[in-house]
Amino acid sequence: AADDPLAGYAERLEGGELTDSLRGFLTGSIDLVVRRHLPGGGQRFVLIDFKTNRLGGDDEALSAWHYRPAALAEVMGQGHYHLQALLYTVALYRYLRWRLPDADPAAHLGGVAYLFVRGMTGPDTPRVAGQPCGVFAWHPPTPLVAELSQLLDTAGARQ
């Protein structure tokens, strides 16, 4: 969707930006998965990734302002964390399919939160347009998660 934080990211990748730099791209692991019990008995799983990026200058004192939503969106794009978040979400969905017989990405996936710990200042963390500084949250579109999972199934079957 046009208002999605990742709008335009796929077009950026079509230009071959990652072609020469994919080796070692996903050598990390999912930091945390939180299971939230919902009223009525449902449950959602939220992916959390901790980031320690320093967003200010070397000699500059950091503040929550350095970790405002616009700055985080820029850093997410520069580091290709969007792609990481999407792949982690697909991995979580595939794991849930194995563990939950009724796994449904629309019902069970609660999105991702990238927590930039240097920008989180506790209960008084400033908010910009309703969003807390230091937190980048995204809920990947369900069709995108399901289609990428299917693509990986198809690619694996061809090998």
Coordinates of C-alpha atoms in Angstrom, one line a residue:
A1 CA 0.0 0.0 0.0
A2 CA 1.1 3.6 -0.6
D3 CA 1.2 4.3 3.1
D4 CA 3.2 1.2 3.9
P5 CA 6.7 2.0 5.3
L6 CA 8.1 -0.3 2.6
A7 CA 6.3 1.2 -0.4
G8 CA 8.8 1.4 -3.2
Y9 CA 11.4 -0.9 -1.6
A10 CA 10.8 -3.7 -4.2
E11 CA 11.4 -1.3 -7.0
R12 CA 14.7 -0.3 -5.4
L13 CA 15.8 -3.9 -5.4
E14 CA 14.9 -4.4 -9.0
G15 CA 17.8 -2.0 -9.8
G16 CA 20.3 -4.7 -8.6
E17 CA 21.3 -2.9 -5.5
L18 CA 21.9 -6.2 -3.6
T19 CA 23.2 -8.3 -6.5
D20 CA 26.8 -8.1 -5.4
S21 CA 26.3 -8.0 -1.6
L22 CA 24.0 -10.9 -0.8
R23 CA 26.8 -13.1 0.6
G24 CA 26.4 -13.1 4.4
F25 CA 23.4 -10.9 4.3
L26 CA 21.3 -13.1 6.7
T27 CA 23.8 -14.6 9.1
G28 CA 22.0 -13.4 12.2
S29 CA 19.0 -14.8 14.0
I30 CA 15.7 -13.7 15.2
D31 CA 16.3 -12.0 18.6
L32 CA 12.9 -12.6 20.2
V33 CA 9.4 -13.8 19.4
V34 CA 6.7 -12.7 21.8
R35 CA 3.4 -14.6 22.0
R36 CA 0.5 -12.4 23.0
H37 CA -2.7 -14.0 24.2
L38 CA -5.8 -12.2 22.9
P39 CA -9.2 -11.8 24.5
G40 CA -11.3 -14.7 23.2
G41 CA -8.5 -17.2 23.2
G42 CA -6.5 -16.3 20.1
Q43 CA -2.8 -15.6 20.0
R44 CA -0.4 -13.5 18.0
F45 CA 3.3 -13.8 17.6
V46 CA 5.4 -10.6 17.3
L47 CA 9.0 -10.6 16.1
I48 CA 11.4 -8.3 17.9
D49 CA 14.9 -7.4 16.7
F50 CA 17.2 -5.3 18.8
K51 CA 19.4 -2.7 17.1
T52 CA 22.3 -0.8 18.7
N53 CA 23.0 1.5 15.8
R54 CA 24.4 4.9 16.7
L55 CA 22.5 7.5 14.6
G56 CA 24.1 10.7 15.8
G57 CA 27.6 12.0 14.9
D58 CA 30.6 10.6 16.7
D59 CA 31.1 13.7 18.9
E60 CA 27.4 14.4 19.2
A61 CA 25.3 13.6 22.4
L62 CA 22.5 11.3 21.5
S63 CA 18.9 12.1 22.2
A64 CA 15.6 10.5 21.4
W65 CA 15.3 12.9 18.4
H66 CA 18.0 11.0 16.6
Y67 CA 15.7 7.9 16.8
R68 CA 12.5 9.6 15.6
P69 CA 10.3 7.6 13.2
A70 CA 11.6 9.4 10.1
A71 CA 15.2 8.7 11.0
L72 CA 14.4 5.0 11.7
A73 CA 12.6 4.6 8.4
E74 CA 15.8 5.9 6.7
V75 CA 18.1 3.5 8.6
M76 CA 15.8 0.6 8.0
G77 CA 16.1 1.2 4.2
Q78 CA 19.9 1.8 4.3
G79 CA 20.5 -1.4 6.2
H80 CA 18.0 -3.4 4.2
Y81 CA 16.3 -4.3 7.5
H82 CA 13.0 -4.3 5.7
L83 CA 14.1 -7.4 3.8
Q84 CA 15.4 -8.9 7.0
A85 CA 12.1 -8.3 8.7
L86 CA 10.1 -9.8 5.8
L87 CA 12.3 -12.9 5.7
Y88 CA 12.1 -13.3 9.4
T89 CA 8.4 -13.0 9.3
V90 CA 8.2 -15.7 6.6
A91 CA 10.4 -18.0 8.7
L92 CA 8.2 -17.5 11.7
Y93 CA 5.1 -18.2 9.7
R94 CA 6.7 -21.4 8.3
Y95 CA 7.6 -22.4 11.9
L96 CA 4.1 -21.8 13.1
R97 CA 2.7 -23.9 10.2
W98 CA 4.7 -26.8 11.6
R99 CA 3.7 -26.2 15.2
L100 CA 0.1 -25.0 14.9
P101 CA -2.3 -27.0 12.7
D102 CA -4.4 -23.9 12.0
A103 CA -1.6 -21.5 11.4
D104 CA -2.9 -18.4 9.5
P105 CA -0.6 -15.4 8.9
A106 CA -3.6 -13.0 9.2
A107 CA -4.6 -14.4 12.5
H108 CA -1.2 -15.4 14.1
L109 CA 1.4 -12.9 12.9
G110 CA 1.5 -9.7 14.9
G111 CA 4.1 -7.8 13.0
V112 CA 7.7 -6.8 13.7
A113 CA 9.3 -4.3 16.0
Y114 CA 12.8 -3.1 15.6
L115 CA 13.9 -1.7 18.9
F116 CA 16.8 0.8 18.5
V117 CA 17.8 0.6 22.2
R118 CA 19.9 3.8 22.2
G119 CA 16.8 5.8 21.3
M120 CA 14.5 4.2 23.9
T121 CA 14.6 6.3 27.0
G122 CA 12.1 4.5 29.3
P123 CA 8.5 5.3 30.1
D124 CA 9.0 9.0 29.1
T125 CA 10.2 8.2 25.6
P126 CA 9.0 11.0 23.4
R127 CA 6.4 10.3 20.7
V128 CA 6.3 11.8 17.2
A129 CA 2.9 11.5 15.4
G130 CA 1.9 8.9 18.0
Q131 CA 5.0 6.7 17.4
P132 CA 7.6 6.2 20.2
C133 CA 11.1 7.2 19.3
G134 CA 13.4 4.3 19.0
V135 CA 10.8 1.8 17.8
F136 CA 10.2 0.9 14.2
A137 CA 7.0 -1.2 13.9
W138 CA 5.7 -2.8 10.7
H139 CA 3.0 -5.4 10.0
P140 CA 4.0 -7.1 6.7
P141 CA 1.0 -7.5 4.4
T142 CA -0.5 -11.0 4.8
P143 CA -0.5 -11.8 1.1
L144 CA 3.1 -10.9 0.8
V145 CA 4.1 -13.3 3.6
A146 CA 2.0 -16.1 2.2
E147 CA 3.2 -15.6 -1.4
L148 CA 6.9 -15.4 -0.4
S149 CA 6.5 -18.6 1.7
Q150 CA 4.9 -20.3 -1.3
L151 CA 7.7 -19.1 -3.6
L152 CA 10.2 -20.6 -1.2
D153 CA 8.2 -23.9 -1.2
T154 CA 8.3 -23.9 -5.0
A155 CA 12.0 -23.0 -5.2
G156 CA 12.8 -25.8 -2.8
A157 CA 10.8 -28.4 -4.8
R158 CA 12.7 -27.5 -8.0
Q159 CA 16.1 -28.3 -6.5

